[in-house]
mmCIF file of C-alpha atoms in Angstrom:
data_model
loop_
_atom_site.group_PDB
_atom_site.id
_atom_site.type_symbol
_atom_site.label_atom_id
_atom_site.label_comp_id
_atom_site.label_asym_id
_atom_site.label_seq_id
_atom_site.Cartn_x
_atom_site.Cartn_y
_atom_site.Cartn_z
ATOM 1 C CA MET A 207 16.241 -13.524 -6.900
ATOM 2 C CA ALA A 208 19.075 -15.724 -5.737
ATOM 3 C CA LEU A 209 17.019 -16.876 -2.785
ATOM 4 C CA ALA A 210 18.522 -20.345 -2.467
ATOM 5 C CA LEU A 211 21.845 -18.768 -1.554
ATOM 6 C CA VAL A 212 20.083 -16.300 0.743
ATOM 7 C CA VAL A 213 18.400 -19.103 2.652
ATOM 8 C CA GLY A 214 21.674 -20.986 2.928
ATOM 9 C CA VAL A 215 23.258 -17.980 4.601
ATOM 10 C CA LEU A 216 20.325 -17.451 6.947
ATOM 11 C CA ALA A 217 20.298 -21.074 7.988
ATOM 12 C CA LEU A 218 23.705 -20.553 9.521
ATOM 13 C CA TRP A 219 22.472 -17.880 11.885
ATOM 14 C CA ARG A 220 19.001 -18.802 13.138
ATOM 15 C CA PRO A 221 16.499 -21.640 12.678
ATOM 16 C CA ALA A 222 15.948 -21.857 8.970
ATOM 17 C CA SER A 223 12.313 -22.958 8.744
ATOM 18 C CA ALA A 224 10.797 -19.476 8.971
ATOM 19 C CA HIS A 225 13.280 -18.114 6.464
ATOM 20 C CA VAL A 226 12.731 -20.958 4.024
ATOM 21 C CA ARG A 227 9.006 -20.271 4.254
ATOM 22 C CA ALA A 228 9.572 -16.548 3.620
ATOM 23 C CA ALA A 229 11.937 -17.228 0.727
ATOM 24 C CA SER A 230 9.434 -19.661 -0.774
ATOM 25 C CA LEU A 231 6.754 -16.975 -0.554
ATOM 26 C CA LEU A 232 8.940 -14.416 -2.348
ATOM 27 C CA VAL A 233 9.964 -16.879 -5.071
ATOM 28 C CA ARG A 234 6.309 -17.667 -5.767
ATOM 29 C CA PHE A 235 5.320 -14.009 -5.745
ATOM 30 C CA ALA A 236 8.010 -13.242 -8.311
ATOM 31 C CA ASP A 237 6.910 -16.243 -10.407
ATOM 32 C CA PRO A 238 3.503 -17.775 -9.566
ATOM 33 C CA ASP A 239 4.295 -20.770 -11.768
ATOM 34 C CA ALA A 240 7.609 -21.537 -10.057
ATOM 35 C CA HIS A 241 8.149 -25.078 -8.769
ATOM 36 C CA GLY A 242 11.006 -26.871 -7.115
ATOM 37 C CA LEU A 243 12.376 -27.550 -3.657
ATOM 38 C CA LEU A 244 12.335 -23.916 -2.545
ATOM 39 C CA ALA A 245 9.205 -22.739 -4.380
ATOM 40 C CA ASP A 246 7.141 -25.651 -3.041
ATOM 41 C CA ALA A 247 8.399 -25.484 0.555
ATOM 42 C CA GLY A 248 5.392 -25.251 2.892
ATOM 43 C CA ARG A 249 3.083 -24.654 -0.063
ATOM 44 C CA HIS A 250 -0.668 -25.196 0.289
ATOM 45 C CA ASP A 251 -3.488 -25.154 -2.188
ATOM 46 C CA VAL A 252 -5.719 -22.089 -1.770
ATOM 47 C CA ASP A 253 -9.504 -21.854 -1.796
ATOM 48 C CA ILE A 254 -10.614 -18.414 -3.022
ATOM 49 C CA ARG A 255 -14.097 -17.039 -2.528
ATOM 50 C CA ASP A 256 -15.816 -13.684 -2.775
ATOM 51 C CA GLU A 257 -17.831 -12.420 0.155
ATOM 52 C CA GLU A 258 -18.810 -9.278 2.015
ATOM 53 C CA ALA A 259 -16.884 -8.012 5.039
ATOM 54 C CA ALA A 260 -17.453 -4.825 7.008
ATOM 55 C CA GLY A 261 -20.111 -3.751 4.524
ATOM 56 C CA THR A 262 -17.817 -3.898 1.531
ATOM 57 C CA ARG A 263 -16.983 -6.366 -1.199
ATOM 58 C CA ALA A 264 -14.098 -8.625 -0.147
ATOM 59 C CA ARG A 265 -12.182 -11.734 -1.159
ATOM 60 C CA LEU A 266 -11.027 -14.517 1.149
ATOM 61 C CA TYR A 267 -8.001 -16.720 0.437
ATOM 62 C CA VAL A 268 -8.055 -19.850 2.596
ATOM 63 C CA PRO A 269 -5.117 -22.304 2.770
ATOM 64 C CA VAL A 270 -6.395 -25.838 2.236
ATOM 65 C CA GLY A 271 -5.604 -28.405 4.916
ATOM 66 C CA VAL A 272 -4.508 -25.905 7.585
ATOM 67 C CA ASP A 273 -6.295 -26.178 10.914
ATOM 68 C CA ASP A 274 -6.785 -22.908 12.829
ATOM 69 C CA PRO A 275 -4.735 -20.762 10.404
ATOM 70 C CA PRO A 276 -3.534 -17.317 11.418
ATOM 71 C CA GLY A 277 -5.228 -14.412 9.656
ATOM 72 C CA LEU A 278 -4.022 -11.385 7.738
ATOM 73 C CA VAL A 279 -5.984 -8.505 6.214
ATOM 74 C CA VAL A 280 -4.214 -7.166 3.111
ATOM 75 C CA VAL A 281 -5.418 -3.753 1.950
ATOM 76 C CA HIS A 282 -4.896 -2.694 -1.656
ATOM 77 C CA GLY A 283 -3.413 0.650 -2.619
ATOM 78 C CA VAL A 284 -4.746 3.468 -4.781
ATOM 79 C CA HIS A 285 -5.935 1.623 -7.871
ATOM 80 C CA TRP A 286 -9.250 1.495 -9.720
ATOM 81 C CA LYS A 287 -9.265 -2.321 -9.879
ATOM 82 C CA GLY A 288 -9.176 -2.639 -6.081
ATOM 83 C CA ILE A 289 -9.196 -6.267 -4.970
ATOM 84 C CA ASP A 290 -9.216 -7.385 -8.619
ATOM 85 C CA GLU A 291 -5.812 -5.830 -9.323
ATOM 86 C CA PRO A 292 -3.663 -8.764 -10.552
ATOM 87 C CA ARG A 293 -0.610 -8.007 -8.391
ATOM 88 C CA LEU A 294 -2.757 -7.872 -5.267
ATOM 89 C CA GLU A 295 -4.483 -11.133 -6.182
ATOM 90 C CA ARG A 296 -1.113 -12.810 -6.735
ATOM 91 C CA PHE A 297 0.272 -11.455 -3.456
ATOM 92 C CA ALA A 298 -2.765 -12.545 -1.411
ATOM 93 C CA ARG A 299 -2.787 -16.003 -2.993
ATOM 94 C CA THR A 300 0.936 -16.399 -2.347
ATOM 95 C CA ILE A 301 0.643 -15.511 1.331
ATOM 96 C CA ALA A 302 -2.336 -17.831 1.736
ATOM 97 C CA ALA A 303 -0.344 -20.657 0.142
ATOM 98 C CA SER A 304 2.101 -20.197 3.038
ATOM 99 C CA GLY A 305 -0.628 -21.209 5.493
ATOM 100 C CA VAL A 306 -2.204 -17.844 6.350
ATOM 101 C CA GLU A 307 -5.879 -16.997 5.792
ATOM 102 C CA VAL A 308 -5.984 -13.710 3.898
ATOM 103 C CA LEU A 309 -8.854 -11.236 3.565
ATOM 104 C CA THR A 310 -8.679 -8.450 0.970
ATOM 105 C CA PRO A 311 -11.434 -5.858 1.533
ATOM 106 C CA GLU A 312 -12.296 -3.401 -1.226
ATOM 107 C CA ILE A 313 -11.741 0.184 -0.134
ATOM 108 C CA ARG A 314 -14.047 2.228 -2.335
ATOM 109 C CA GLU A 315 -12.287 5.538 -1.754
ATOM 110 C CA LEU A 316 -8.904 4.105 -2.752
ATOM 111 C CA CYS A 317 -10.484 2.656 -5.908
ATOM 112 C CA ASP A 318 -11.434 6.231 -6.784
ATOM 113 C CA TYR A 319 -7.989 7.656 -5.934
ATOM 114 C CA GLN A 320 -9.202 9.324 -2.732
ATOM 115 C CA ILE A 321 -7.278 9.248 0.560
ATOM 116 C CA ASP A 322 -10.297 9.558 2.831
ATOM 117 C CA PRO A 323 -10.830 9.063 6.593
ATOM 118 C CA ALA A 324 -13.825 6.834 5.779
ATOM 119 C CA SER A 325 -11.401 4.159 4.588
ATOM 120 C CA ILE A 326 -9.919 3.797 8.074
ATOM 121 C CA ALA A 327 -13.160 2.431 9.526
ATOM 122 C CA THR A 328 -13.524 -0.037 6.645
ATOM 123 C CA ILE A 329 -9.986 -1.279 7.287
ATOM 124 C CA GLY A 330 -10.516 -1.621 11.030
ATOM 125 C CA GLU A 331 -13.894 -3.331 10.683
ATOM 126 C CA SER A 332 -12.443 -5.734 8.105
ATOM 127 C CA ALA A 333 -9.871 -6.798 10.684
ATOM 128 C CA ARG A 334 -12.636 -7.306 13.222
ATOM 129 C CA SER A 335 -14.614 -9.358 10.696
ATOM 130 C CA LEU A 336 -11.697 -11.681 9.935
ATOM 131 C CA SER A 337 -10.883 -12.012 13.633
ATOM 132 C CA ALA A 338 -14.481 -13.029 14.373
ATOM 133 C CA SER A 339 -14.478 -15.598 11.562
ATOM 134 C CA LEU A 340 -11.333 -17.145 13.068
ATOM 135 C CA GLY A 341 -12.914 -17.595 16.475
ATOM 136 C CA GLY A 342 -11.623 -14.379 18.007
ATOM 137 C CA ARG A 343 -7.999 -14.890 17.041
ATOM 138 C CA ARG A 344 -6.232 -11.561 16.596
ATOM 139 C CA VAL A 345 -5.203 -10.923 13.018
ATOM 140 C CA GLY A 346 -2.421 -9.067 11.270
ATOM 141 C CA LEU A 347 -3.011 -6.042 9.050
ATOM 142 C CA MET A 348 -0.930 -5.180 5.990
ATOM 143 C CA GLY A 349 -1.506 -2.064 3.892
ATOM 144 C CA LEU A 350 0.063 -1.429 0.502
ATOM 145 C CA SER A 351 1.043 2.036 -0.739
ATOM 146 C CA PHE A 352 -1.219 4.705 0.788
ATOM 147 C CA ALA A 353 -3.194 1.916 2.471
ATOM 148 C CA GLY A 354 -0.026 1.294 4.497
ATOM 149 C CA GLY A 355 -0.416 4.681 6.147
ATOM 150 C CA LEU A 356 -4.166 4.246 6.584
ATOM 151 C CA SER A 357 -3.596 0.812 8.149
ATOM 152 C CA LEU A 358 -1.215 2.325 10.693
ATOM 153 C CA VAL A 359 -3.891 4.878 11.580
ATOM 154 C CA ALA A 360 -6.460 2.094 12.000
ATOM 155 C CA ALA A 361 -4.054 0.039 14.124
ATOM 156 C CA SER A 362 -3.541 3.070 16.386
ATOM 157 C CA ASP A 363 -7.271 3.388 17.061
ATOM 158 C CA ALA A 364 -8.535 1.780 20.269
ATOM 159 C CA ARG A 365 -11.757 0.714 18.504
ATOM 160 C CA TRP A 366 -9.923 -2.122 16.743
ATOM 161 C CA ALA A 367 -7.158 -2.862 19.244
ATOM 162 C CA ASP A 368 -8.755 -6.128 20.355
ATOM 163 C CA ALA A 369 -8.829 -7.494 16.793
ATOM 164 C CA LEU A 370 -5.238 -6.755 15.791
ATOM 165 C CA SER A 371 -1.952 -8.438 16.577
ATOM 166 C CA PHE A 372 0.466 -6.502 14.331
ATOM 167 C CA VAL A 373 0.503 -4.082 11.415
ATOM 168 C CA VAL A 374 2.683 -3.861 8.287
ATOM 169 C CA SER A 375 3.099 -0.821 6.064
ATOM 170 C CA VAL A 376 4.497 -1.569 2.588
ATOM 171 C CA GLY A 377 5.325 1.624 0.714
ATOM 172 C CA GLY A 378 3.101 3.646 3.035
ATOM 173 C CA HIS A 379 3.080 7.330 3.940
ATOM 174 C CA ASP A 380 3.672 9.021 7.275
ATOM 175 C CA ASP A 381 2.463 12.513 6.341
ATOM 176 C CA LEU A 382 0.128 12.935 3.362
ATOM 177 C CA GLY A 383 0.923 16.604 2.850
ATOM 178 C CA ARG A 384 4.631 15.875 2.657
ATOM 179 C CA VAL A 385 4.019 13.239 -0.057
ATOM 180 C CA LEU A 386 1.789 15.574 -2.083
ATOM 181 C CA ARG A 387 4.467 18.277 -1.954
ATOM 182 C CA PHE A 388 6.959 15.686 -3.198
ATOM 183 C CA PHE A 389 4.730 15.149 -6.252
ATOM 184 C CA VAL A 390 5.123 18.843 -7.068
ATOM 185 C CA ASP A 391 8.694 19.610 -6.004
ATOM 186 C CA ASP A 392 10.601 16.300 -6.481
ATOM 187 C CA ALA A 393 12.011 16.843 -2.991
ATOM 188 C CA ALA A 394 11.293 15.040 0.275
ATOM 189 C CA PRO A 395 12.640 16.176 3.661
ATOM 190 C CA LEU A 396 14.193 13.618 5.992
ATOM 191 C CA PRO A 397 14.053 13.516 9.804
ATOM 192 C CA ASP A 398 17.722 14.504 10.049
ATOM 193 C CA GLY A 399 17.050 17.786 8.265
ATOM 194 C CA THR A 400 18.472 16.783 4.893
ATOM 195 C CA THR A 401 16.433 16.472 1.707
ATOM 196 C CA LEU A 402 15.974 13.508 -0.616
ATOM 197 C CA ARG A 403 15.745 14.607 -4.247
ATOM 198 C CA MET A 404 14.256 12.282 -6.855
ATOM 199 C CA HIS A 405 11.769 12.617 -9.713
ATOM 200 C CA ALA A 406 8.258 11.869 -8.483
ATOM 201 C CA HIS A 407 5.992 9.525 -10.412
ATOM 202 C CA ASP A 408 4.303 11.391 -13.248
ATOM 203 C CA TYR A 409 0.797 10.443 -12.168
ATOM 204 C CA GLY A 410 1.067 12.232 -8.812
ATOM 205 C CA ALA A 411 -0.163 15.596 -10.088
ATOM 206 C CA ALA A 412 -3.033 13.916 -11.954
ATOM 207 C CA VAL A 413 -4.154 12.197 -8.729
ATOM 208 C CA LEU A 414 -4.186 15.506 -6.864
ATOM 209 C CA VAL A 415 -6.116 17.313 -9.620
ATOM 210 C CA TYR A 416 -8.588 14.419 -10.011
ATOM 211 C CA SER A 417 -9.340 14.289 -6.284
ATOM 212 C CA HIS A 418 -10.324 17.989 -6.317
ATOM 213 C CA VAL A 419 -11.128 18.597 -9.968
ATOM 214 C CA GLU A 420 -13.606 21.355 -9.129
ATOM 215 C CA ASP A 421 -10.714 23.494 -7.861
ATOM 216 C CA PHE A 422 -8.857 23.330 -11.181
ATOM 217 C CA PHE A 423 -11.628 23.534 -13.803
ATOM 218 C CA PRO A 424 -14.676 25.803 -14.220
ATOM 219 C CA PRO A 425 -18.037 24.240 -13.244
ATOM 220 C CA GLU A 426 -19.150 23.633 -16.806
ATOM 221 C CA ASP A 427 -15.975 21.642 -17.522
ATOM 222 C CA VAL A 428 -15.849 19.598 -14.308
ATOM 223 C CA PRO A 429 -17.746 16.470 -15.520
ATOM 224 C CA ALA A 430 -15.709 16.092 -18.713
ATOM 225 C CA ALA A 431 -12.464 16.915 -16.906
ATOM 226 C CA ARG A 432 -13.194 14.285 -14.262
ATOM 227 C CA ASP A 433 -13.886 11.679 -16.937
ATOM 228 C CA ALA A 434 -10.686 12.539 -18.796
ATOM 229 C CA LEU A 435 -8.585 12.428 -15.636
ATOM 230 C CA ARG A 436 -10.141 9.106 -14.645
ATOM 231 C CA ALA A 437 -9.070 7.742 -18.031
ATOM 232 C CA VAL A 438 -5.532 9.050 -17.374
ATOM 233 C CA LEU A 439 -5.401 7.239 -14.044
ATOM 234 C CA HIS A 440 -6.714 4.086 -15.731
ATOM 235 C CA GLU A 441 -3.846 4.482 -18.202
ATOM 236 C CA ASP A 442 -6.259 4.795 -21.113
ATOM 237 C CA PHE A 443 -4.595 7.830 -22.663
ATOM 238 C CA ASP A 444 -6.381 7.584 -26.022
ATOM 239 C CA ALA A 445 -9.724 7.801 -24.238
ATOM 240 C CA ALA A 446 -8.428 10.723 -22.148
ATOM 241 C CA ARG A 447 -7.495 12.653 -25.275
ATOM 242 C CA GLU A 448 -10.919 11.988 -26.807
ATOM 243 C CA LEU A 449 -12.723 13.091 -23.644
ATOM 244 C CA ALA A 450 -10.594 16.239 -23.489
ATOM 245 C CA LYS A 451 -12.179 17.327 -26.772
ATOM 246 C CA ASN A 452 -15.395 17.976 -24.813
ATOM 247 C CA LEU A 453 -13.692 20.692 -22.750
ATOM 248 C CA SER A 454 -13.706 24.417 -23.392
ATOM 249 C CA PRO A 455 -10.504 25.658 -25.068
ATOM 250 C CA PRO A 456 -8.847 26.942 -21.852
ATOM 251 C CA ALA A 457 -9.759 23.752 -19.979
ATOM 252 C CA ALA A 458 -8.577 21.599 -22.879
ATOM 253 C CA ALA A 459 -5.227 23.413 -22.836
ATOM 254 C CA ARG A 460 -4.879 22.685 -19.134
ATOM 255 C CA MET A 461 -5.758 19.023 -19.661
ATOM 256 C CA GLN A 462 -3.099 18.796 -22.364
ATOM 257 C CA ARG A 463 -0.499 20.000 -19.848
ATOM 258 C CA ILE A 464 -1.620 17.263 -17.447
ATOM 259 C CA LEU A 465 -1.450 14.656 -20.209
ATOM 260 C CA ALA A 466 2.057 15.885 -21.040
ATOM 261 C CA HIS A 467 3.077 15.553 -17.340
ATOM 262 C CA ASP A 468 3.903 19.266 -17.304
ATOM 263 C CA THR A 469 3.808 19.549 -13.523
ATOM 264 C CA ALA A 470 5.998 22.673 -13.545
ATOM 265 C CA SER A 471 3.318 24.805 -15.229
ATOM 266 C CA LEU A 472 0.744 23.699 -12.644
ATOM 267 C CA ALA A 473 3.085 23.871 -9.632
ATOM 268 C CA PRO A 474 1.899 27.198 -8.156
ATOM 269 C CA GLU A 475 -1.742 26.067 -8.212
ATOM 270 C CA LEU A 476 -0.868 22.609 -6.890
ATOM 271 C CA ARG A 477 1.072 24.101 -3.971
ATOM 272 C CA ALA A 478 -1.837 26.419 -3.173
ATOM 273 C CA GLU A 479 -4.263 23.486 -3.273
ATOM 274 C CA ILE A 480 -2.081 21.437 -0.921
ATOM 275 C CA ALA A 481 -1.923 24.373 1.496
ATOM 276 C CA ARG A 482 -5.710 24.706 1.354
ATOM 277 C CA LEU A 483 -6.217 21.007 2.080
ATOM 278 C CA GLU A 484 -3.537 20.800 4.785
ATOM 279 C CA PRO A 485 -5.910 20.894 7.805
ATOM 280 C CA GLY A 486 -7.532 17.651 6.662
ATOM 281 C CA PHE A 487 -4.331 15.660 6.263
ATOM 282 C CA ALA A 488 -3.939 14.857 9.956
ATOM 283 C CA ALA A 489 -6.919 12.475 9.895
ATOM 284 C CA VAL A 490 -5.202 10.226 7.334
ATOM 285 C CA SER A 491 -1.547 10.682 8.346
ATOM 286 C CA PRO A 492 0.103 8.192 10.732
ATOM 287 C CA SER A 493 2.353 10.946 12.096
ATOM 288 C CA ASP A 494 -0.622 12.262 14.066
ATOM 289 C CA HIS A 495 -1.740 8.850 15.390
ATOM 290 C CA VAL A 496 1.035 6.281 15.837
ATOM 291 C CA GLY A 497 1.942 7.585 19.286
ATOM 292 C CA ALA A 498 -1.070 5.537 20.424
ATOM 293 C CA LEU A 499 0.053 2.357 18.625
ATOM 294 C CA ARG A 500 -0.085 -0.690 20.895
ATOM 295 C CA VAL A 501 0.732 -3.514 18.473
ATOM 296 C CA PRO A 502 4.071 -4.333 16.796
ATOM 297 C CA ALA A 503 4.653 -2.465 13.548
ATOM 298 C CA PHE A 504 6.700 -3.458 10.504
ATOM 299 C CA VAL A 505 7.709 -0.880 7.888
ATOM 300 C CA LEU A 506 8.902 -1.927 4.413
ATOM 301 C CA HIS A 507 9.703 0.502 1.607
ATOM 302 C CA GLY A 508 11.360 0.435 -1.786
ATOM 303 C CA ALA A 509 14.560 2.467 -2.004
ATOM 304 C CA GLY A 510 13.602 3.683 -5.477
ATOM 305 C CA ASP A 511 9.915 4.343 -4.769
ATOM 306 C CA THR A 512 8.779 7.396 -6.770
ATOM 307 C CA VAL A 513 5.131 7.240 -5.661
ATOM 308 C CA VAL A 514 5.627 7.456 -1.900
ATOM 309 C CA PRO A 515 9.291 8.399 -1.407
ATOM 310 C CA PRO A 516 11.444 6.159 0.827
ATOM 311 C CA SER A 517 11.969 9.102 3.157
ATOM 312 C CA GLU A 518 8.473 8.346 4.485
ATOM 313 C CA ALA A 519 9.773 5.054 5.896
ATOM 314 C CA GLU A 520 12.391 7.001 7.845
ATOM 315 C CA TRP A 521 9.684 9.294 9.163
ATOM 316 C CA LEU A 522 7.588 6.296 10.217
ATOM 317 C CA ALA A 523 10.582 4.814 12.017
ATOM 318 C CA HIS A 524 11.018 8.189 13.693
ATOM 319 C CA ASP A 525 7.359 8.594 14.731
ATOM 320 C CA ILE A 526 6.369 5.050 15.738
ATOM 321 C CA PRO A 527 7.150 4.499 19.440
ATOM 322 C CA ARG A 528 10.372 2.513 19.643
ATOM 323 C CA PRO A 529 8.877 -0.366 21.695
ATOM 324 C CA MET A 530 6.278 -0.889 18.954
ATOM 325 C CA LEU A 531 8.635 -0.742 15.947
ATOM 326 C CA ARG A 532 9.602 -4.339 15.146
ATOM 327 C CA GLN A 533 11.441 -3.662 11.856
ATOM 328 C CA ALA A 534 11.919 -0.827 9.378
ATOM 329 C CA LEU A 535 13.533 -1.799 6.077
ATOM 330 C CA VAL A 536 14.227 0.338 3.012
ATOM 331 C CA SER A 537 15.147 -2.133 0.284
ATOM 332 C CA HIS A 538 16.440 -2.100 -3.279
ATOM 333 C CA ALA A 539 14.683 -5.466 -3.696
ATOM 334 C CA ILE A 540 11.286 -3.786 -4.100
ATOM 335 C CA GLU A 541 9.965 -0.781 -5.995
ATOM 336 C CA HIS A 542 6.880 0.679 -4.358
ATOM 337 C CA VAL A 543 4.965 -2.631 -3.867
ATOM 338 C CA GLU A 544 6.574 -4.732 -6.605
ATOM 339 C CA LEU A 545 9.615 -7.025 -6.352
ATOM 340 C CA GLU A 546 12.740 -5.947 -8.248
ATOM 341 C CA SER A 547 15.035 -8.429 -9.992
ATOM 342 C CA GLY A 548 18.818 -8.479 -10.064
ATOM 343 C CA THR A 549 19.252 -6.802 -6.682
ATOM 344 C CA PRO A 550 22.302 -7.304 -4.413
ATOM 345 C CA ILE A 551 22.365 -10.414 -2.242
ATOM 346 C CA GLY A 552 22.335 -8.304 0.912
ATOM 347 C CA ASP A 553 19.005 -6.711 -0.039
ATOM 348 C CA GLU A 554 17.485 -10.096 -0.796
ATOM 349 C CA LEU A 555 18.729 -11.516 2.478
ATOM 350 C CA ALA A 556 17.276 -8.577 4.429
ATOM 351 C CA LEU A 557 13.914 -8.917 2.652
ATOM 352 C CA VAL A 558 13.692 -12.633 3.445
ATOM 353 C CA HIS A 559 14.517 -11.876 7.079
ATOM 354 C CA PHE A 560 11.818 -9.168 7.149
ATOM 355 C CA MET A 561 9.161 -11.480 5.700
ATOM 356 C CA SER A 562 10.123 -14.317 8.021
ATOM 357 C CA ASP A 563 9.529 -12.002 10.997
ATOM 358 C CA VAL A 564 6.113 -11.036 9.601
ATOM 359 C CA LEU A 565 5.165 -14.705 9.162
ATOM 360 C CA ASP A 566 6.399 -15.428 12.701
ATOM 361 C CA ALA A 567 4.204 -12.591 13.991
ATOM 362 C CA ALA A 568 1.223 -14.089 12.162
ATOM 363 C CA ASP A 569 1.845 -17.516 13.687
ATOM 364 C CA ASP A 570 2.160 -16.022 17.167
ATOM 365 C CA GLU A 571 -1.243 -14.266 17.087
ATOM 366 C CA PRO A 572 -3.044 -15.020 20.376
ATOM 367 C CA LEU A 573 -6.767 -15.330 20.988
ATOM 368 C CA SER A 574 -8.462 -12.031 21.740
ATOM 369 C CA THR A 575 -9.486 -11.418 25.339
ATOM 370 C CA ARG A 576 -12.598 -9.462 24.408
#
């Protein structure tokens, strides 16, 4: 990214220090080995240690030489590696190097590709744990991908209100059912009544089938089908094909359609499954909770996101009470939760401004009154 030019522009319009810090963070996230005036601005060494928080495995990233640092809980998305996923590790380390203590709790359900209400309590209690370790200082909460939506639900719950100062959704959902229908139909409705049409990520149907494999395969085929689908989601397609050989012929034929990303042939059953599951979506959808939000919220989404469509950011901006919505940005500079290269200067400038506001919110966290 051409962040040096971005920072030069921003310096003309408001105090530059926060923006330089944000730009430095983004440069180092894009290239962890980057050095130079911008990359090293406000950079700290980071002490990393594994521990337990809120009854789950967690990792703490502590900036060295920073007295009374602000805190941020960063929650990984749907991925089997959880807190060991390299992009998450790089992101957490980069934020910590900016002077923020970062806790990454492992969310077991998300590691197994499940969007489950149980995750919300783990997220909220992780925030409470980090707050307590920082002497009662309120902490920020940032969720990536589907954890963005779950983090908004947690932040809207009065049980954790005294531990939180702000919440950030990066590539998060507003309504889980709407996202699952997007996986099937390549269409996402917008708040203004129009429809966004884009090809959904190919793994979406596999996630839905895996999470309820017993509804798509006969009982005798469920164990082997689950193993094969898990291999698909781990991107071990050779193993998936081998495991599929243990299935009965009809089940093997169905697995081959999943491996071939033939969503169209499964669409009627997928739509029926989504309709069957619909009553449970409210518990994990911010749309049903953010009316109670009492901390500032930031919403960031990639314009080309094919996992959670960018229309969900517009829905979040629509549903979050206006006094609580600090920023909502749909950017070409990111794709889902990964930085894009070669994007227009305006997108880079807006992303730096967004991150500088998040870092400002972290610095402004007051002591809890509990």
